[in-house]
CSV table of N, CA, C and O and ligand atoms in Angstrom, one decimal:
chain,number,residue,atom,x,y,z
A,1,UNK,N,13.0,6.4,-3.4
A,1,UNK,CA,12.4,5.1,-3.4
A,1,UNK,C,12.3,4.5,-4.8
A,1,UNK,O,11.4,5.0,-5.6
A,2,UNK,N,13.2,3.5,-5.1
A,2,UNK,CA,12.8,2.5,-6.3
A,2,UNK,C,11.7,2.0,-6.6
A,2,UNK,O,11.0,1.6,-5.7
A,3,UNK,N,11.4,1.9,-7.5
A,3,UNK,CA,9.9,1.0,-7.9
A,3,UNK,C,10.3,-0.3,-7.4
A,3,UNK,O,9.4,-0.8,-6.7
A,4,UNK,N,11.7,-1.0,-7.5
A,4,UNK,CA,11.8,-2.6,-6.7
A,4,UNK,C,11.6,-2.7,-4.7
A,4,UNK,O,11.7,-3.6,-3.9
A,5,UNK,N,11.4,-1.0,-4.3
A,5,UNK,CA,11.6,-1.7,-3.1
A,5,UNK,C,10.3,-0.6,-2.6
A,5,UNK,O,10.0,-0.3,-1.4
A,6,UNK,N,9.3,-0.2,-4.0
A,6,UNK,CA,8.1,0.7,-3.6
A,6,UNK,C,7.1,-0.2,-3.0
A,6,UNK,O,6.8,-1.2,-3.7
A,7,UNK,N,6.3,0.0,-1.5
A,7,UNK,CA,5.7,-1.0,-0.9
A,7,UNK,C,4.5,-0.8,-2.1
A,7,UNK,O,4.1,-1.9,-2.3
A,8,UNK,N,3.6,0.4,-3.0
A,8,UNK,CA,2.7,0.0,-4.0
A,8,UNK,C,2.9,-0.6,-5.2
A,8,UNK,O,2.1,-1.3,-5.8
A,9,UNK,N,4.4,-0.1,-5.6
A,9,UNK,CA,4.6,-1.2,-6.7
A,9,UNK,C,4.6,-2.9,-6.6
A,9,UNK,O,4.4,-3.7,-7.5
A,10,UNK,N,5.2,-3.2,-4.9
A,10,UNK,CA,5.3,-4.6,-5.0
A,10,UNK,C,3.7,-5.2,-4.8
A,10,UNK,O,3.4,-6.3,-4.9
A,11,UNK,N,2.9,-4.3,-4.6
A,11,UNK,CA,1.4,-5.0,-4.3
A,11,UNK,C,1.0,-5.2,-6.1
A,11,UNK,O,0.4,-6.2,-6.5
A,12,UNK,N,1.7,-3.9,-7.0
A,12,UNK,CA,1.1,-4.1,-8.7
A,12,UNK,C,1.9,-5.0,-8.9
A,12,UNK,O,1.6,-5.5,-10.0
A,13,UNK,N,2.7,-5.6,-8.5
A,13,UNK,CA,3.4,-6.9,-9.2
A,13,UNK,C,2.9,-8.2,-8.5
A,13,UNK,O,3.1,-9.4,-8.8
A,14,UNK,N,2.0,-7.7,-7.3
A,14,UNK,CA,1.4,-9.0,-7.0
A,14,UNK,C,2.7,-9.7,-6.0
A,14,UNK,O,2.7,-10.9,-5.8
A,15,UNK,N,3.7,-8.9,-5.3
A,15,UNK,CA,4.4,-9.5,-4.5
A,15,UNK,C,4.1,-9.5,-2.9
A,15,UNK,O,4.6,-10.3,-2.1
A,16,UNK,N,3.1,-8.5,-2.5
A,16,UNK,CA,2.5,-8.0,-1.2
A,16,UNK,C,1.0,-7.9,-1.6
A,16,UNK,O,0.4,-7.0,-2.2
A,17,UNK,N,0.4,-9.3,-0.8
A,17,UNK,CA,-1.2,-9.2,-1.0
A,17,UNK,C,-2.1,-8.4,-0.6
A,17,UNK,O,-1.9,-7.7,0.5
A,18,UNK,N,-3.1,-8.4,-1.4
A,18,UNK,CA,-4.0,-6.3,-1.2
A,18,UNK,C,-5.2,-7.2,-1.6
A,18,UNK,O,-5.2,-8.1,-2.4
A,19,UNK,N,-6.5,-6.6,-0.6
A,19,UNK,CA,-7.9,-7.0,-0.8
A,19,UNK,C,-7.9,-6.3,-2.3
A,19,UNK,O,-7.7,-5.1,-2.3
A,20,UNK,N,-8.1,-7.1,-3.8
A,20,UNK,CA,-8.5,-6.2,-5.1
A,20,UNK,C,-9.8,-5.9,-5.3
A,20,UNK,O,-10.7,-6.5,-4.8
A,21,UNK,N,-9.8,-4.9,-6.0
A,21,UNK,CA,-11.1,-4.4,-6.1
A,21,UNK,C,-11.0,-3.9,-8.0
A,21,UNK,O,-11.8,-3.5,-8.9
A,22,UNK,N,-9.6,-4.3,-8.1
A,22,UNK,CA,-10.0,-3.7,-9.5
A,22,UNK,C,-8.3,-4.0,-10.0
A,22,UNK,O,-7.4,-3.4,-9.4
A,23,UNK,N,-7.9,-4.9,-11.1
A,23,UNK,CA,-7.2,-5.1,-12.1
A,23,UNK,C,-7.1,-4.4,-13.3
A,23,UNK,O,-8.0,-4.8,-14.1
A,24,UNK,N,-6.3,-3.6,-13.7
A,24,UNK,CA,-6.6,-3.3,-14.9
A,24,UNK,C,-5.0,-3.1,-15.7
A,24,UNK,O,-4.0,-3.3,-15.0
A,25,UNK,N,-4.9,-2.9,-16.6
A,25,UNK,CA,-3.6,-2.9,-17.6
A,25,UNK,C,-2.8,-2.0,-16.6
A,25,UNK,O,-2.0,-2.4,-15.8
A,26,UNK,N,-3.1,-0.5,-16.6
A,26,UNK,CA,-2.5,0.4,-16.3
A,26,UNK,C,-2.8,0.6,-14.8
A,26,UNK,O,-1.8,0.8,-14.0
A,27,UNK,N,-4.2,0.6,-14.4
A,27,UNK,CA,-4.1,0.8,-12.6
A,27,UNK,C,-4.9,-0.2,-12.0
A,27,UNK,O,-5.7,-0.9,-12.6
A,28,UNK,N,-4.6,-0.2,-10.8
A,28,UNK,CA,-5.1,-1.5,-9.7
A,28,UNK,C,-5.9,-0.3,-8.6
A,28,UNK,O,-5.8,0.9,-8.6
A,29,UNK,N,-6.3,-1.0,-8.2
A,29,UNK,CA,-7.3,-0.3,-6.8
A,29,UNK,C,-7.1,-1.6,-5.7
A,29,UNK,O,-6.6,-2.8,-5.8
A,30,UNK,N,-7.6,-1.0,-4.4
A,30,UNK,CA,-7.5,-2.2,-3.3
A,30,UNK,C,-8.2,-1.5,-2.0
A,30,UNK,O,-8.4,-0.3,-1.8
A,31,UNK,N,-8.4,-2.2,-1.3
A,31,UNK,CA,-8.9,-1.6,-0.1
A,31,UNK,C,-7.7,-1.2,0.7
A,31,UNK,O,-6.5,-1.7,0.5
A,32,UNK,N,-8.1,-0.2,1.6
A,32,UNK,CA,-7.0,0.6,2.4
A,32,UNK,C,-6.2,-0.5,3.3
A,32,UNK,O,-6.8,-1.6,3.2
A,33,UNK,N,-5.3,-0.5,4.0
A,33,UNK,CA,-5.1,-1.8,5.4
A,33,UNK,C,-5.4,-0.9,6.7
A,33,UNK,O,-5.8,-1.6,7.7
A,34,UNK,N,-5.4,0.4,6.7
A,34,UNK,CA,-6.1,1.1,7.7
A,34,UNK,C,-7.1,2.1,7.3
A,34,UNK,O,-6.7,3.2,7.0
A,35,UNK,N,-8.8,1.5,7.2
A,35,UNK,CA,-9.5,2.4,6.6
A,35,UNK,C,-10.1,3.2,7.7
A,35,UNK,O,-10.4,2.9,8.9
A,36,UNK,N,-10.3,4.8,6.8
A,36,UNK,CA,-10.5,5.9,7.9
A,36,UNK,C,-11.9,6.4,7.7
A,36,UNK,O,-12.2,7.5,7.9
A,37,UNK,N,-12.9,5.4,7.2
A,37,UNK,CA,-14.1,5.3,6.5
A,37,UNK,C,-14.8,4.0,6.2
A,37,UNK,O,-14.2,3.1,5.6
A,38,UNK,N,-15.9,3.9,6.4
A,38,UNK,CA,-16.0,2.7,6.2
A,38,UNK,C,-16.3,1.8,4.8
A,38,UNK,O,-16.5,0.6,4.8
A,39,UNK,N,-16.2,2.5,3.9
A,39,UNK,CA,-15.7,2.1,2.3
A,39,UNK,C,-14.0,3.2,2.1
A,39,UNK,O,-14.0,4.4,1.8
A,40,UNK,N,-13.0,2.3,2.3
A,40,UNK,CA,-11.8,3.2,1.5
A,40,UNK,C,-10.9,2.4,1.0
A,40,UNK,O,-10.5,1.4,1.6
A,41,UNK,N,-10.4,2.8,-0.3
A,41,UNK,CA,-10.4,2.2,-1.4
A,41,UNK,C,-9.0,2.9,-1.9
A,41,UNK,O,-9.1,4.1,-1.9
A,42,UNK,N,-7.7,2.5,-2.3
A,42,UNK,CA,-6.9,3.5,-2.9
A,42,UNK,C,-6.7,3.4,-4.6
A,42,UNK,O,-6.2,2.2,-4.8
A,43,UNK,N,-6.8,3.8,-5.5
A,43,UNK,CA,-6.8,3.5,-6.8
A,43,UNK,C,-5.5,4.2,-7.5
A,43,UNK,O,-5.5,5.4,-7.7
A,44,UNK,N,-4.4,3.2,-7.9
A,44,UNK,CA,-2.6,3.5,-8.1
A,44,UNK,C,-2.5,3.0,-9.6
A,44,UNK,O,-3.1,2.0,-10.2
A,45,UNK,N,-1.4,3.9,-10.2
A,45,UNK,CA,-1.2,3.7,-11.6
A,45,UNK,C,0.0,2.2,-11.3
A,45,UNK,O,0.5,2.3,-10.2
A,46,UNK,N,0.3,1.5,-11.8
A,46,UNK,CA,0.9,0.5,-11.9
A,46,UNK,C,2.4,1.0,-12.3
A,46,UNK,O,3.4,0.3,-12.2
A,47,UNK,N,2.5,2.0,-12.8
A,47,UNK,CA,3.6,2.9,-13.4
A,47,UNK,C,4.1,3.6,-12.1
A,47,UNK,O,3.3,4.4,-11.5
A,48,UNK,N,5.7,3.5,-11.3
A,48,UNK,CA,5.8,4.2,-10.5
A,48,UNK,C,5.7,6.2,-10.8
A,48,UNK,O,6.3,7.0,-11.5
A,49,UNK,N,4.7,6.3,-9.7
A,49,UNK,CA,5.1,8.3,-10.1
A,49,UNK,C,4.8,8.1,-8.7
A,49,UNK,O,3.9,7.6,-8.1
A,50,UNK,N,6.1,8.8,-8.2
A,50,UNK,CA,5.9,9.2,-6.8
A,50,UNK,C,4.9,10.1,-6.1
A,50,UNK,O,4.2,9.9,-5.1
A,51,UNK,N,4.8,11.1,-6.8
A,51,UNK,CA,3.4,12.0,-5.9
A,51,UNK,C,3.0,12.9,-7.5
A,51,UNK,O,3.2,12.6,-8.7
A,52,UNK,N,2.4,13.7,-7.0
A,52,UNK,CA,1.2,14.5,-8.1
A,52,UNK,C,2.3,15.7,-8.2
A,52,UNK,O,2.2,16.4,-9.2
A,53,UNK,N,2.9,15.8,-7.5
A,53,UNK,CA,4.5,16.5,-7.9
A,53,UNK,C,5.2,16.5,-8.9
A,53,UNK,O,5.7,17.4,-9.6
A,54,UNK,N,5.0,14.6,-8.9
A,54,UNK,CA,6.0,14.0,-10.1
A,54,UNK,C,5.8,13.6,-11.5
A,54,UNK,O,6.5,13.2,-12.5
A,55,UNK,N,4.0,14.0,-11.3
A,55,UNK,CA,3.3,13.5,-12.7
A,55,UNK,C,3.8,14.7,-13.4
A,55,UNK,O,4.1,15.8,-13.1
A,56,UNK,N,3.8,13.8,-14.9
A,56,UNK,CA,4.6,14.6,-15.9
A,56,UNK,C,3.0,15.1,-17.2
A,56,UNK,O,2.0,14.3,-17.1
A,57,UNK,N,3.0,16.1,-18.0
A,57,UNK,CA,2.0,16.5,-18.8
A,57,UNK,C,1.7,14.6,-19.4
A,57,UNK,O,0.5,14.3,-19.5
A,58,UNK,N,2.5,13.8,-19.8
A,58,UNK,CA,2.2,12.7,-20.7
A,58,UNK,C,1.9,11.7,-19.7
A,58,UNK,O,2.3,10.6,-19.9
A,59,UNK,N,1.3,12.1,-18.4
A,59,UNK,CA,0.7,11.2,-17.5
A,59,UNK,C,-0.7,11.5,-17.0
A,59,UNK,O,-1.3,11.1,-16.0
A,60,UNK,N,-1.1,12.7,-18.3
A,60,UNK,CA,-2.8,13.5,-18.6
A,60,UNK,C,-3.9,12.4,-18.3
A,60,UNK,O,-4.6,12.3,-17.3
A,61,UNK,N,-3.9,11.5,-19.4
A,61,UNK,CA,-4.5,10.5,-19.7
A,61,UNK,C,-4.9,9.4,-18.3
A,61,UNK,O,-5.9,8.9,-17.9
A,62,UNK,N,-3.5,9.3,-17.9
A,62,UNK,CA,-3.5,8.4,-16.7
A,62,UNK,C,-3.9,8.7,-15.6
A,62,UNK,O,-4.3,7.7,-14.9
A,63,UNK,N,-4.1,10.1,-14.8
A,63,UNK,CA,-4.6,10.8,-14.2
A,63,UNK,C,-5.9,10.9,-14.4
A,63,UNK,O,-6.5,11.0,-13.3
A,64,UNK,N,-6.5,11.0,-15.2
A,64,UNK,CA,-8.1,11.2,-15.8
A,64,UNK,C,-8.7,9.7,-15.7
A,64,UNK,O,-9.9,9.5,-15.4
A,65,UNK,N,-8.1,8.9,-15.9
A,65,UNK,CA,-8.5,7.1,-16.3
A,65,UNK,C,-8.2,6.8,-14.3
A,65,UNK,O,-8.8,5.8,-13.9
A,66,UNK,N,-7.6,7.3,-13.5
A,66,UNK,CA,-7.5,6.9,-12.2
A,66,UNK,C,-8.4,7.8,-11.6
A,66,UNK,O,-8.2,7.9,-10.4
A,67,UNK,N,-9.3,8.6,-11.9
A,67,UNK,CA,-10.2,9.3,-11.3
A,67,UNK,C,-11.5,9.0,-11.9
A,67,UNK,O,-12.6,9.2,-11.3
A,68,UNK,N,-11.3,8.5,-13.1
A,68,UNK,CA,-12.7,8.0,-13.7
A,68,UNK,C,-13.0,6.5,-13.0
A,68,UNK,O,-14.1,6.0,-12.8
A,69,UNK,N,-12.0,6.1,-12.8
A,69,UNK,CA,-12.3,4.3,-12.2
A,69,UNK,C,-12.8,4.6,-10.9
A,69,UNK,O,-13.7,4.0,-10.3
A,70,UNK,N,-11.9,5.8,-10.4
A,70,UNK,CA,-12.6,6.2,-8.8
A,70,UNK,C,-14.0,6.1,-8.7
A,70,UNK,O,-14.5,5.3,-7.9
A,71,UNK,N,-14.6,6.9,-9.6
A,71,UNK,CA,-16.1,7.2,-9.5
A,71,UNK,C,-16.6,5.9,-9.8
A,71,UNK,O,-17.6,5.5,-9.1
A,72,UNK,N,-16.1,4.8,-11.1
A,72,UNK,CA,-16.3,3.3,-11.0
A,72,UNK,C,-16.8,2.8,-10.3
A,72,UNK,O,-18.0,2.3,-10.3
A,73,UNK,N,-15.8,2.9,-9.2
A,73,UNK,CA,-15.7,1.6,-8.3
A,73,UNK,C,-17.0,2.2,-7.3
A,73,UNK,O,-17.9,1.4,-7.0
A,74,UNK,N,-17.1,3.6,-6.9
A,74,UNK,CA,-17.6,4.0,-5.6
A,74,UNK,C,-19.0,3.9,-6.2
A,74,UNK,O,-19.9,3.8,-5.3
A,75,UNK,N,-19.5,3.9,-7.5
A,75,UNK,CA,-20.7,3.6,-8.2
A,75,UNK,C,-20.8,1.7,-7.5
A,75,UNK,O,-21.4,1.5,-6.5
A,76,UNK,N,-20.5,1.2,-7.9
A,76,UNK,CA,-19.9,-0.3,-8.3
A,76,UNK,C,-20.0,-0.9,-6.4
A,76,UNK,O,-20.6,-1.9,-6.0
A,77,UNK,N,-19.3,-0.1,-5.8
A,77,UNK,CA,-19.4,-0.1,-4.5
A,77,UNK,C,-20.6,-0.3,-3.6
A,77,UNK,O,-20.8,-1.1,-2.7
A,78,UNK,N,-21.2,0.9,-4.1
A,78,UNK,CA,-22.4,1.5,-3.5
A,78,UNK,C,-22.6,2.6,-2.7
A,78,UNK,O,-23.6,3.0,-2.2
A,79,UNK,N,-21.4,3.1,-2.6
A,79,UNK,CA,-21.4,4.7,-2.1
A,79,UNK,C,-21.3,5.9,-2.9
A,79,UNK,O,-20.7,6.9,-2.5
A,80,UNK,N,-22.0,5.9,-4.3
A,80,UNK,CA,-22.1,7.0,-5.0
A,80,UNK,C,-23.2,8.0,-4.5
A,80,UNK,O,-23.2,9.2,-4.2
A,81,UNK,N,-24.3,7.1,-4.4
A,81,UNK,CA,-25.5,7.8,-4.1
A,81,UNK,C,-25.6,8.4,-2.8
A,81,UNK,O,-26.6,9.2,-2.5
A,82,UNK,N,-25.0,8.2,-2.3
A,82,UNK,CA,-24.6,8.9,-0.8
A,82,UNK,C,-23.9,9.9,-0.4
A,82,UNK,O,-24.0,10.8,0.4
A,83,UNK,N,-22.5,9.4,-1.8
A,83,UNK,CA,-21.2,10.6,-2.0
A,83,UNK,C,-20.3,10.2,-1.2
A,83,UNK,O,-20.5,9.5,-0.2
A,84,UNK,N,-18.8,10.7,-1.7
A,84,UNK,CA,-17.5,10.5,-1.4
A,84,UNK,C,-16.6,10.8,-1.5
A,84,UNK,O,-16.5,11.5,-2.5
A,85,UNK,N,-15.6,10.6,-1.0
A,85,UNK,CA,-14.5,12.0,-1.6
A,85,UNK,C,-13.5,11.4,-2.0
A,85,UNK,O,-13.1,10.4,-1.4
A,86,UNK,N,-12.6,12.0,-3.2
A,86,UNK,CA,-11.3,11.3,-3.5
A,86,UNK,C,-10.6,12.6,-3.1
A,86,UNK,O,-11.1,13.7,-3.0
A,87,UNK,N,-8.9,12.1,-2.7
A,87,UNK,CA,-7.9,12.6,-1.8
A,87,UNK,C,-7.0,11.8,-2.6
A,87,UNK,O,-7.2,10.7,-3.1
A,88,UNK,N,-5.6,13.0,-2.9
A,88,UNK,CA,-4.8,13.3,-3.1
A,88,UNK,C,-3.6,13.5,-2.3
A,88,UNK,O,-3.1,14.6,-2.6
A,89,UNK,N,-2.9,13.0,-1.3
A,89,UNK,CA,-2.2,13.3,-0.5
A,89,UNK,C,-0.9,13.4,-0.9
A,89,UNK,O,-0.2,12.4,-0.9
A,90,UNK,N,-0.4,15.0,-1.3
A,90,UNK,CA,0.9,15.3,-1.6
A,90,UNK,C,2.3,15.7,-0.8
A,90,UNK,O,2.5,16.9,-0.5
A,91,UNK,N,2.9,14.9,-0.6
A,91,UNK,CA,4.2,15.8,0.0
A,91,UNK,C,3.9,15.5,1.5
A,91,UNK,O,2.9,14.7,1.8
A,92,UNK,N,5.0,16.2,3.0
A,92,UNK,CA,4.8,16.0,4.2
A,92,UNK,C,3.7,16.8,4.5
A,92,UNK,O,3.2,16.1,5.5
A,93,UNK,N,2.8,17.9,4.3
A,93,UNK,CA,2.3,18.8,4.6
A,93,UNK,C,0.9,17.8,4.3
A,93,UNK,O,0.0,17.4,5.0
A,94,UNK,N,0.9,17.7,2.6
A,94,UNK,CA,-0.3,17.0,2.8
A,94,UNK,C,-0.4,15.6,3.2
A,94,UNK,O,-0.9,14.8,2.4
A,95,UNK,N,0.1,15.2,4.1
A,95,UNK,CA,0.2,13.7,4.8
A,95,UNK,C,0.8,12.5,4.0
A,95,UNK,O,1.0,11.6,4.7
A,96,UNK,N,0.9,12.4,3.3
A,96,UNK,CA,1.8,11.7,2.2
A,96,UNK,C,2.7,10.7,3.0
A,96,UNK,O,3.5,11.1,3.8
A,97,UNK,N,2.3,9.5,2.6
A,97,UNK,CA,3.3,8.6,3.8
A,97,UNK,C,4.0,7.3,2.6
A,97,UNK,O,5.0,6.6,2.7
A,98,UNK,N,3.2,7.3,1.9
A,98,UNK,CA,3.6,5.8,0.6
A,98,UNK,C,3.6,6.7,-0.5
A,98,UNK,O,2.5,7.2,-0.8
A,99,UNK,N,4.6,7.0,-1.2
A,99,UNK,CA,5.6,7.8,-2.1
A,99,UNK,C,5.5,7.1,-3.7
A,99,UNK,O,6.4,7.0,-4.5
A,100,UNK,N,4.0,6.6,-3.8
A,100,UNK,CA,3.7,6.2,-4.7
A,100,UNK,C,2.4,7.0,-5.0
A,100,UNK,O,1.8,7.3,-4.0
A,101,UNK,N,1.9,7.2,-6.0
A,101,UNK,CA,0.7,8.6,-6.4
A,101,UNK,C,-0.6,7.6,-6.0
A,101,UNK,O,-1.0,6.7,-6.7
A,102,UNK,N,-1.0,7.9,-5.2
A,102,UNK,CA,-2.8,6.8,-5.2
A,102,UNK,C,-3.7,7.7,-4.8
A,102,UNK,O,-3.4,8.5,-3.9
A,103,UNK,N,-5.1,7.4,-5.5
A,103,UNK,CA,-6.4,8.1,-5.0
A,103,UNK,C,-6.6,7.9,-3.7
A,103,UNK,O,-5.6,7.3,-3.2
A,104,UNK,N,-7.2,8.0,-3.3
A,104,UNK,CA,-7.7,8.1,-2.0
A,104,UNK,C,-9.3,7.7,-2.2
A,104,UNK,O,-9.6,8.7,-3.0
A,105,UNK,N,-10.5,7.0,-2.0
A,105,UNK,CA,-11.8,6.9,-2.2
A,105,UNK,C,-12.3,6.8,-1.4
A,105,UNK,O,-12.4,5.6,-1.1
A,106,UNK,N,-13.0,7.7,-0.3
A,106,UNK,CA,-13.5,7.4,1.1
A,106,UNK,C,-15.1,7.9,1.0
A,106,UNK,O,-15.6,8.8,0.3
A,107,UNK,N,-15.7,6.9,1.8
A,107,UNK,CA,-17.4,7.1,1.5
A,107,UNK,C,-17.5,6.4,2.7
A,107,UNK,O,-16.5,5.9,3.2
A,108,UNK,N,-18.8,6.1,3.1
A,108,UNK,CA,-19.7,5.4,3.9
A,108,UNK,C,-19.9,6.3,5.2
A,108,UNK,O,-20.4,5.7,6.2
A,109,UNK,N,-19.7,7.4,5.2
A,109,UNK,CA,-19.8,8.1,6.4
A,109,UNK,C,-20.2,10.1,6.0
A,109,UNK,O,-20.0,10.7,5.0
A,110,UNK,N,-20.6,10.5,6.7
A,110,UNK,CA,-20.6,11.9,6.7
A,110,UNK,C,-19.2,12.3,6.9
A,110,UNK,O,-18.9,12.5,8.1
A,111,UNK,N,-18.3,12.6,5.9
A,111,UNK,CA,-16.9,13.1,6.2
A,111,UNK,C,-17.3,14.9,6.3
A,111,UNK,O,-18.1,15.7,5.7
A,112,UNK,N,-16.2,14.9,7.5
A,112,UNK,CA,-16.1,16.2,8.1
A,112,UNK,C,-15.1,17.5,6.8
A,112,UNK,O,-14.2,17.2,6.0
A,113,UNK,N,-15.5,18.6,6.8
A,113,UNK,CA,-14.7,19.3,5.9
A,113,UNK,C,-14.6,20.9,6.8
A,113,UNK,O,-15.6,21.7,7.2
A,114,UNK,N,-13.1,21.1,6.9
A,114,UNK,CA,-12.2,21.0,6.2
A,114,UNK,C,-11.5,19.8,7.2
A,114,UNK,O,-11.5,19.6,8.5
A,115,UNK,N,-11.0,19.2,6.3
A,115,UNK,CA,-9.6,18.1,6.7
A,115,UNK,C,-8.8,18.2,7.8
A,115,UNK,O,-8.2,19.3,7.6
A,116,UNK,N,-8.5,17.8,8.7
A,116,UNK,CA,-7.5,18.1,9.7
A,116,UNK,C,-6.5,18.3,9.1
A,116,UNK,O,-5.5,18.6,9.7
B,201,AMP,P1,-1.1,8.4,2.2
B,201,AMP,O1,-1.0,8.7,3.7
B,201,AMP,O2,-1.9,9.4,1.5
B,201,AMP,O3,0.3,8.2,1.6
B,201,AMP,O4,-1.8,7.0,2.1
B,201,AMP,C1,-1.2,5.8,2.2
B,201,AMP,C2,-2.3,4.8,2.5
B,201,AMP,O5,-1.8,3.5,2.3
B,201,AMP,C3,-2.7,4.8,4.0
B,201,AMP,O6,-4.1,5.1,4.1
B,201,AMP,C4,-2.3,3.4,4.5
B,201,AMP,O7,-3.3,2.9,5.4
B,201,AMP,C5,-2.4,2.6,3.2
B,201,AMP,N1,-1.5,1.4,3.2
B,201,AMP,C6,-0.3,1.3,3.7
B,201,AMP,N2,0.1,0.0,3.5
B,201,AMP,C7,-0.9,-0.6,2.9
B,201,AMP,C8,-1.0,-2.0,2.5
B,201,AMP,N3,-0.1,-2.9,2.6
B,201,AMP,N4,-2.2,-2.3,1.9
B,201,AMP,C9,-3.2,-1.4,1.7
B,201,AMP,N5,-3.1,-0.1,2.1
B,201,AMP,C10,-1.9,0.3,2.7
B,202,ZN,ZN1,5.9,2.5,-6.6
């Protein structure tokens, strides 16, 4: 998948509209279109990296700044104090369906563990 025909890159270019929740140079955030919680939020580097596979050591920084905004937003949100989980979904196994690397931010509910 090209970054021109990636369904998260065309939302970072602003070509496929996304509820925002957060603009930033390097990553955007948005609400899910099917949320599995009742606050879920996905937070994407604007730079295509297909999965957590593909991040490279000089994408440290970027990785750390998309999990710090996580806790941001779910502060900012209103589901800190309650708690929430960020998800990583790698590859077919770990459910991986949009081939672009995004947090996962789910809160507003007692999530079940372990994960189906
Ligand atoms: P994953 O299964 O981890 O790859 O997560 C992809 C997520 O993207 C799913 O939770 C989808 O509901 C979500 N999604 C797919 N298309 C859109 C869209 N156009 N806007 C917002 N979220 C989307
Ligand atoms: Zn992409």
């Amino acid at each position: 998948m090209s970054p021109s025909d990636c369904l998260f890159c065309r939302i970072a270019r602003g070509e496929i509209p996304a509820d925002l929740v957060h603009e930033g140079e390097r990553l955007i955030a948005f609400r899910d279109i099917s949320p599995q919680a009742p606050f879920h939020v996905l937070v994407i580097p604007r730079e295509h990296i297909q999965s957590l596979g593909d991040a490279e050591v000089g994408h440290g920084a970027l990785l750390g700044e998309a999990l710090l905004l996580a806790a941001e937003i779910a502060a900012r949100e209103g589901v800190a104090e309650e708690g929430y989980r960020t998800v990583v979904n790698t590859g077919k196994d770990g459910g991986q369906t949009v081939h672009h690397l995004h947090v996962h931010i789910l809160g507003g509910r007692s999530l079940g563990w372990p994960p189906g």
